[in-house]
Amino acid sequence: MNVEMELGLERRVGKRSANAIEKHLGITTVGGLLNHFPRKYINRGDLTRISELPFDEEVTLIARVVSNSTRQMRQRKGSITDVLVTDDAGSGTLKISFFNARLPRVELHAGRRVMFSGKVTRYQGSLGLTNPNYQLLDKDPDIAGTDPEKLAAMPIPIYPATAGITSWAIHNVVKALLATADLDALPDPLPAAISARQKFLPVPEAYRLIHTPENAQDWRKARDRFRYQEALVLQSALARRRAQLSAEEATARRPVTDGLLAAFDRQLPFTLTAGQSAVGKTLAEELSQNWPMNRLLQGEVGSGKTIVALRAMLQVVDAGGQAALLAPTEVLAAQHFESIRRTLGPLARDGLLGGLGDNAVQVSLLTGSMPTAARKQALLDAASGTAGIVIGTHALLSDNVTFFDLGLIVVDEQHRFGVEQRDALRAKASKPPHLLVMTATPIPRTVAMTVFGDLETSVLDELPAGRAPITTHVVGLAENPAWAARIWSRSREEIESGHQVYVVCPKIGADDDGDFTPGEAEPDPGELEGDGPARELASVTAVVDHLKEEPALSGVPLAPLHGRQDPVLKSETMASFTANQTKLLVSTTVIEVGVDVHNATLMVILDADRFGISQLHQLRGRVGRGGLPGTCLLVTTLEPGHPSRRRLDAVASTTDGFELSQEDLKLRREGDILGASQSGGRSTLKLLRVLEHEDIIARARQDAQQIVAADPGLAGHAALAEAIDEYLNPEKEAFLERG
């Protein structure tokens, strides 16, 4: 570790400043504060547009004082000083109130340019600030005597701050640090050849200019340097992991000429799409190698990923190994179990049509709620090798689950599983198993490069024949309350036509906060401001009670389905719906993936604004699966123009999953790309933005691959290796392999 970067902050800026930074920012080292970069820069001459201030957020703004008045409070002792400020752009004024404050009354007179820092609040319909911190720009001791022209061009760095410490207080400590730190002792993670090619600033100068620029060109050059450095460190970590994985020794699972896979292909009643054939060929080649396959397979709902995965599993079984399929829910695991046995037909030992002797494979199901006898048998079949394919939920990760020869792990819906869970399954193999990760949530190329860079990626982008288009409509009840009744008469029409209906709710019951998918964010709390009283969200139990009394649905067989039900009841409910006995299913998002009922043509999603874009896209993929056109109604009580309705408009505007994933990332923000929080919030990425900087990420990826190819252990790039350790730390680096 570099001594200077790891040095305690107190040694360079003093105890008082160090304590303030640690208390409010959690930063304790020289390196931590040097890398606490400004989030933006504002010029002293530029006033902040008041009309663009975000409600309920900490802001730093420059404004001109219009008036200053002080009045006595009526209910208690003391005074209030009201300062009215403007931005000179005509976008509005802002009232700033100070309670019992002498200095603002004296200092903030009309005409002054002032930098304020505080939280934007709302009072009697108008935005304002209460008791903010402020700095007089014409009395800044740092700029006394500075040439006026130079001063006008001098940017003010604005730092990520908190209510307890202002941006300029952080800047003052950073300036003290720059004056005392040994910047020349800092190593450069970038290889000299790359720095020369890109004409990057040296490390010491880059730190000085990103924190104390004299003009916009200064901070832009410094930011470009650190942004590329961040991309290279991240991509080098991924490239190093890929090199480590490829250096592991796996058991090659080569195809056999007349085995299960060949028999399966002969009996397929349809022709594989070109994409399925191409991906299948790639998987066959990678399974045949002596190092582990690590591949991400992404494709839209219904693109045929399961068939591709099953063919890979059969190749492994042919070669004497076992395959495990990890599913996120018991409903989905049971669906996979039934679907795979049905697809195998006579090739499934003890299958639906009887086995074919030795040329058949036993498929076993293992879930936490199975009866004891069935569970013991499944455990025995996995441990003895009798079961060639084992399908299960988190129960597969239990310590008492062992495999005879685990050769392939297939992880379905990767965003539901963390790296620890995947590693727990990998550890059950005597040699590193091959890995196939599947997702129906399309991932933008830049996100795939940044988060799944250790996995090779395949995409199935064509739908098999028979998939019908899905029409999606936003049903705004705020502007059209009469549509509430029409939803159920429309459902009755669909049922009268011989079809079935899903109704999806965000909650199970009144005591539930919402049945949200891990990794799928609810809307940001700030988005919900202005909703008025807290809305009572639709719940499965309440909706079922309501629909039983709904005249338009009189006599319609309906049933609830949610994650808290007894597993046997869940299975019976799904079987009844699949058999077209239950006509209307009121469910939470447990039907989001894997549920395959070809007769379902209408989906009603209540309080749809409570779901994320990718979740809505997944849900509507449950209809239109049997060649019949599908319809999805996104029902919301929010007013038009509400931020949360933008998601619904986006989903209604296109069925292109990749386009939606880009929009999803824009609306939800990147979240913690390297951490467990998958939306909103602060990103671990400091300067990189995965949608904006695709060219930088791609170039850094290419550089990283060349560096690691020539030096897999980074022995000749000690500073880069050290930067990876400092930037990622073991927990975050492990998360890169999460899949």
XYZ file of C-alpha atoms in Angstrom, residues 15-363:
349
model
C -7.127 16.848 14.395
C -10.049 19.289 14.249
C -10.432 19.207 10.462
C -9.792 15.458 10.307
C -12.495 14.811 12.927
C -15.032 16.919 10.997
C -14.313 15.064 7.739
C -14.538 11.666 9.452
C -17.765 12.539 11.286
C -19.638 13.834 8.255
C -18.039 12.002 5.313
C -16.590 8.870 6.918
C -13.182 9.592 5.353
C -10.085 8.974 7.481
C -7.111 8.849 5.089
C -5.211 11.177 2.771
C -6.181 9.055 -0.232
C -9.826 9.028 0.771
C -10.067 12.815 0.772
C -7.921 13.301 -2.342
C -10.342 10.999 -4.171
C -13.439 12.775 -2.828
C -13.786 14.617 -6.109
C -16.065 17.618 -6.731
C -19.371 16.570 -8.292
C -19.576 19.735 -10.367
C -18.095 23.221 -10.769
C -19.841 26.581 -10.857
C -18.408 29.929 -11.917
C -18.566 32.856 -9.534
C -20.300 34.945 -12.158
C -22.982 32.355 -12.935
C -26.141 32.426 -10.851
C -27.976 29.163 -10.223
C -31.358 28.868 -11.965
C -33.842 28.824 -9.114
C -36.477 27.094 -11.245
C -34.208 24.042 -11.513
C -33.601 23.543 -7.778
C -34.512 19.978 -6.678
C -36.954 19.666 -3.788
C -35.810 17.954 -0.580
C -32.133 17.778 -1.558
C -28.982 19.413 -0.224
C -27.944 22.089 -2.715
C -25.219 24.660 -3.164
C -26.235 27.673 -5.192
C -25.066 31.162 -6.070
C -27.731 33.885 -6.004
C -28.097 37.662 -5.837
C -29.844 39.236 -2.832
C -32.936 41.265 -3.767
C -34.164 42.280 -0.309
C -33.600 41.674 3.392
C -36.232 42.157 6.107
C -36.528 41.149 9.761
C -39.735 40.578 11.736
C -40.583 39.435 15.247
C -42.139 35.997 15.727
C -45.715 36.092 17.028
C -45.888 32.918 19.057
C -42.524 33.063 20.801
C -39.557 35.276 21.441
C -37.099 35.954 18.658
C -36.968 37.164 15.105
C -36.978 35.870 11.544
C -34.799 37.414 8.845
C -36.248 36.820 5.372
C -33.773 37.201 2.504
C -35.204 37.178 -0.996
C -32.754 36.088 -3.709
C -32.940 35.786 -7.485
C -30.958 34.265 -10.322
C -31.222 37.244 -12.699
C -32.492 34.812 -15.374
C -36.123 35.484 -14.662
C -36.758 31.891 -13.557
C -37.985 32.948 -10.127
C -37.077 34.012 -6.626
C -36.288 32.024 -3.494
C -37.027 32.987 0.111
C -34.275 32.187 2.570
C -35.190 32.392 6.267
C -32.855 32.744 9.246
C -34.072 32.391 12.839
C -32.517 34.653 15.494
C -29.467 35.275 13.314
C -27.585 38.567 13.604
C -25.003 38.207 10.812
C -27.424 37.503 7.915
C -29.395 40.616 8.899
C -26.212 42.695 8.676
C -24.301 40.996 5.823
C -26.899 39.917 3.273
C -27.909 43.287 1.888
C -29.367 43.887 -1.576
C -27.036 43.402 -4.533
C -24.660 40.946 -2.884
C -23.683 37.697 -4.613
C -23.750 34.893 -2.085
C -23.174 31.136 -2.144
C -25.761 29.292 -0.022
C -25.766 25.640 1.076
C -28.778 23.906 2.585
C -31.773 21.659 2.041
C -34.577 22.826 -0.252
C -37.908 22.739 1.583
C -41.454 23.730 0.712
C -43.621 26.121 2.750
C -47.093 27.282 1.681
C -46.460 26.030 -1.854
C -43.131 27.800 -2.393
C -39.606 26.439 -2.293
C -37.181 27.898 0.210
C -34.132 27.427 2.426
C -34.101 27.641 6.220
C -30.956 28.603 8.157
C -28.591 27.641 5.330
C -24.850 28.092 5.518
C -23.571 30.846 3.268
C -20.388 32.438 1.982
C -19.993 35.994 0.698
C -18.252 35.682 -2.646
C -16.921 39.228 -2.614
C -15.263 38.655 0.765
C -13.458 35.374 0.056
C -9.951 35.770 1.561
C -8.543 33.326 -1.007
C -9.315 35.626 -3.902
C -8.399 39.012 -2.454
C -6.335 40.918 -4.992
C -7.060 38.431 -7.798
C -7.347 39.914 -11.277
C -11.111 40.458 -11.943
C -10.989 38.773 -15.357
C -9.169 35.765 -13.950
C -11.572 35.691 -11.013
C -14.629 35.534 -13.277
C -13.243 32.380 -14.935
C -12.240 30.697 -11.662
C -14.604 27.755 -10.986
C -15.900 26.920 -7.527
C -15.765 23.155 -6.881
C -18.958 21.746 -5.403
C -18.377 18.566 -3.360
C -20.735 15.779 -2.349
C -21.679 17.195 1.061
C -24.048 16.502 3.933
C -26.232 18.611 6.200
C -23.371 18.667 8.706
C -20.617 20.015 6.469
C -20.731 22.449 3.569
C -19.035 22.093 0.223
C -16.729 25.023 0.896
C -15.769 23.629 4.320
C -14.691 20.428 2.541
C -12.825 22.513 -0.030
C -10.935 24.368 2.701
C -9.720 21.088 4.202
C -8.785 19.767 0.745
C -6.738 22.908 0.061
C -4.896 22.417 3.347
C -4.247 18.806 2.367
C -2.877 19.747 -1.050
C -0.426 22.105 0.655
C 0.900 19.471 3.078
C 0.559 16.078 1.314
C 3.539 14.597 -0.507
C 1.814 14.382 -3.881
C 5.058 13.566 -5.666
C 5.233 10.305 -3.699
C 1.945 9.060 -5.125
C 2.277 6.178 -7.609
C 0.701 6.341 -11.059
C -1.595 3.364 -11.781
C -1.583 4.180 -15.494
C 1.222 2.622 -17.555
C 3.513 5.308 -18.978
C 2.661 4.335 -22.562
C -1.059 4.924 -21.974
C -0.450 8.267 -20.237
C 1.732 9.382 -23.146
C -0.793 8.220 -25.752
C -3.668 10.019 -24.059
C -1.563 13.056 -23.050
C -2.748 12.687 -19.460
C -1.617 15.007 -16.653
C 0.890 13.657 -14.110
C -0.735 12.471 -10.869
C 0.324 15.420 -8.629
C -0.834 18.036 -11.109
C -4.103 16.185 -11.743
C -4.973 16.200 -8.015
C -4.191 19.902 -7.726
C -6.223 20.901 -10.754
C -9.280 18.776 -10.030
C -9.588 20.373 -6.581
C -8.279 23.915 -7.204
C -8.705 24.755 -10.897
C -8.081 28.259 -12.206
C -10.280 27.690 -15.243
C -12.625 25.097 -16.729
C -9.868 23.569 -18.867
C -7.925 22.679 -15.704
C -10.604 20.552 -14.088
C -11.648 18.972 -17.384
C -8.106 17.720 -18.074
C -7.787 16.415 -14.511
C -11.199 14.761 -14.587
C -10.432 13.061 -17.920
C -7.315 11.565 -16.376
C -9.030 10.211 -13.267
C -12.068 8.992 -15.205
C -9.889 6.893 -17.491
C -7.865 5.689 -14.510
C -11.074 4.527 -12.852
C -12.145 2.697 -16.005
C -8.758 1.021 -16.397
C -8.605 -0.089 -12.762
C -12.093 -1.592 -13.022
C -11.479 -3.303 -16.354
C -8.078 -4.592 -15.211
C -9.729 -6.196 -12.184
C -12.198 -7.920 -14.501
C -9.503 -8.954 -16.981
C -7.377 -10.346 -14.153
C -10.355 -12.348 -12.893
C -10.979 -13.721 -16.386
C -7.328 -14.755 -16.575
C -7.550 -16.446 -13.177
C -10.712 -18.308 -14.163
C -9.232 -19.486 -17.450
C -6.143 -20.728 -15.584
C -8.292 -23.012 -13.407
C -8.508 -26.644 -14.411
C -11.989 -27.953 -15.158
C -13.192 -31.298 -16.448
C -13.805 -31.171 -20.200
C -17.337 -32.281 -21.084
C -17.029 -33.183 -24.757
C -20.031 -34.134 -26.933
C -20.685 -37.794 -27.733
C -21.950 -38.886 -31.125
C -25.000 -40.889 -30.106
C -25.954 -39.802 -26.626
C -28.817 -38.029 -24.933
C -28.205 -34.728 -26.698
C -28.298 -36.332 -30.144
C -31.499 -38.203 -29.257
C -33.019 -34.983 -27.884
C -32.225 -33.055 -31.064
C -33.792 -35.808 -33.188
C -37.094 -35.653 -31.299
C -37.415 -31.836 -31.164
C -40.746 -30.926 -32.811
C -39.407 -27.569 -34.027
C -36.275 -26.117 -35.577
C -33.912 -24.112 -33.395
C -33.609 -20.450 -34.301
C -30.333 -19.295 -35.853
C -29.459 -17.616 -32.554
C -30.143 -20.760 -30.517
C -27.982 -22.826 -32.872
C -25.114 -20.316 -32.762
C -25.139 -20.006 -28.965
C -25.469 -23.790 -28.641
C -22.371 -24.278 -30.773
C -20.435 -21.801 -28.611
C -21.488 -23.549 -25.402
C -20.584 -26.968 -26.831
C -17.090 -25.760 -27.680
C -16.533 -24.114 -24.290
C -17.816 -27.128 -22.345
C -15.237 -29.213 -24.233
C -12.292 -27.247 -22.822
C -10.150 -28.047 -19.796
C -10.906 -24.673 -18.213
C -14.286 -23.542 -16.883
C -16.817 -21.889 -19.134
C -18.123 -18.617 -17.643
C -20.855 -17.271 -19.887
C -23.781 -14.876 -19.542
C -26.773 -15.679 -21.770
C -29.255 -12.856 -22.084
C -32.408 -12.902 -24.116
C -35.945 -11.583 -24.029
C -38.724 -13.460 -22.299
C -39.614 -16.351 -24.602
C -36.437 -16.234 -26.699
C -35.681 -19.883 -25.947
C -32.913 -19.679 -23.330
C -34.151 -22.762 -21.487
C -33.782 -25.015 -24.552
C -30.229 -23.725 -25.047
C -29.426 -24.405 -21.379
C -31.018 -27.863 -21.483
C -28.915 -28.881 -24.489
C -25.789 -27.794 -22.593
C -26.896 -29.816 -19.569
C -27.443 -32.914 -21.711
C -23.928 -32.581 -23.170
C -22.538 -32.600 -19.625
C -24.677 -35.603 -18.642
C -23.497 -37.440 -21.775
C -19.935 -36.841 -20.574
C -20.644 -38.391 -17.170
C -21.298 -35.208 -15.196
C -24.234 -33.628 -13.453
C -25.919 -30.264 -14.046
C -27.594 -28.081 -11.438
C -30.159 -25.382 -12.302
C -30.558 -22.718 -9.613
C -33.894 -20.851 -9.712
C -34.905 -17.920 -7.485
C -38.368 -19.125 -6.378
C -40.111 -22.426 -5.706
C -42.756 -21.558 -8.313
C -40.068 -21.064 -10.963
C -38.103 -24.148 -9.868
C -41.264 -26.276 -10.138
C -42.032 -24.727 -13.548
C -38.532 -25.574 -14.793
C -38.845 -29.108 -13.411
C -42.149 -29.772 -15.174
C -41.112 -27.963 -18.363
C -37.781 -29.792 -18.706
C -39.331 -33.217 -18.016
C -42.091 -32.459 -20.530
C -39.561 -31.265 -23.131
C -37.362 -34.345 -22.631
C -40.393 -36.603 -22.977
C -39.260 -40.275 -23.124
C -35.653 -39.169 -22.496
C -36.588 -38.318 -18.900
C -36.180 -41.407 -16.747
C -39.475 -42.024 -14.926
C -40.750 -39.217 -17.106
C -44.203 -38.514 -18.415
C -43.941 -41.052 -21.231
C -41.776 -43.627 -19.531
C -37.992 -43.946 -19.740
C -35.777 -45.349 -22.458
C -33.570 -47.496 -20.270
C -29.983 -46.277 -19.978
C -30.374 -43.642 -22.670
C -32.380 -41.372 -20.367
C -31.650 -38.845 -17.639
C -33.215 -38.501 -14.238
C -34.362 -34.963 -13.413
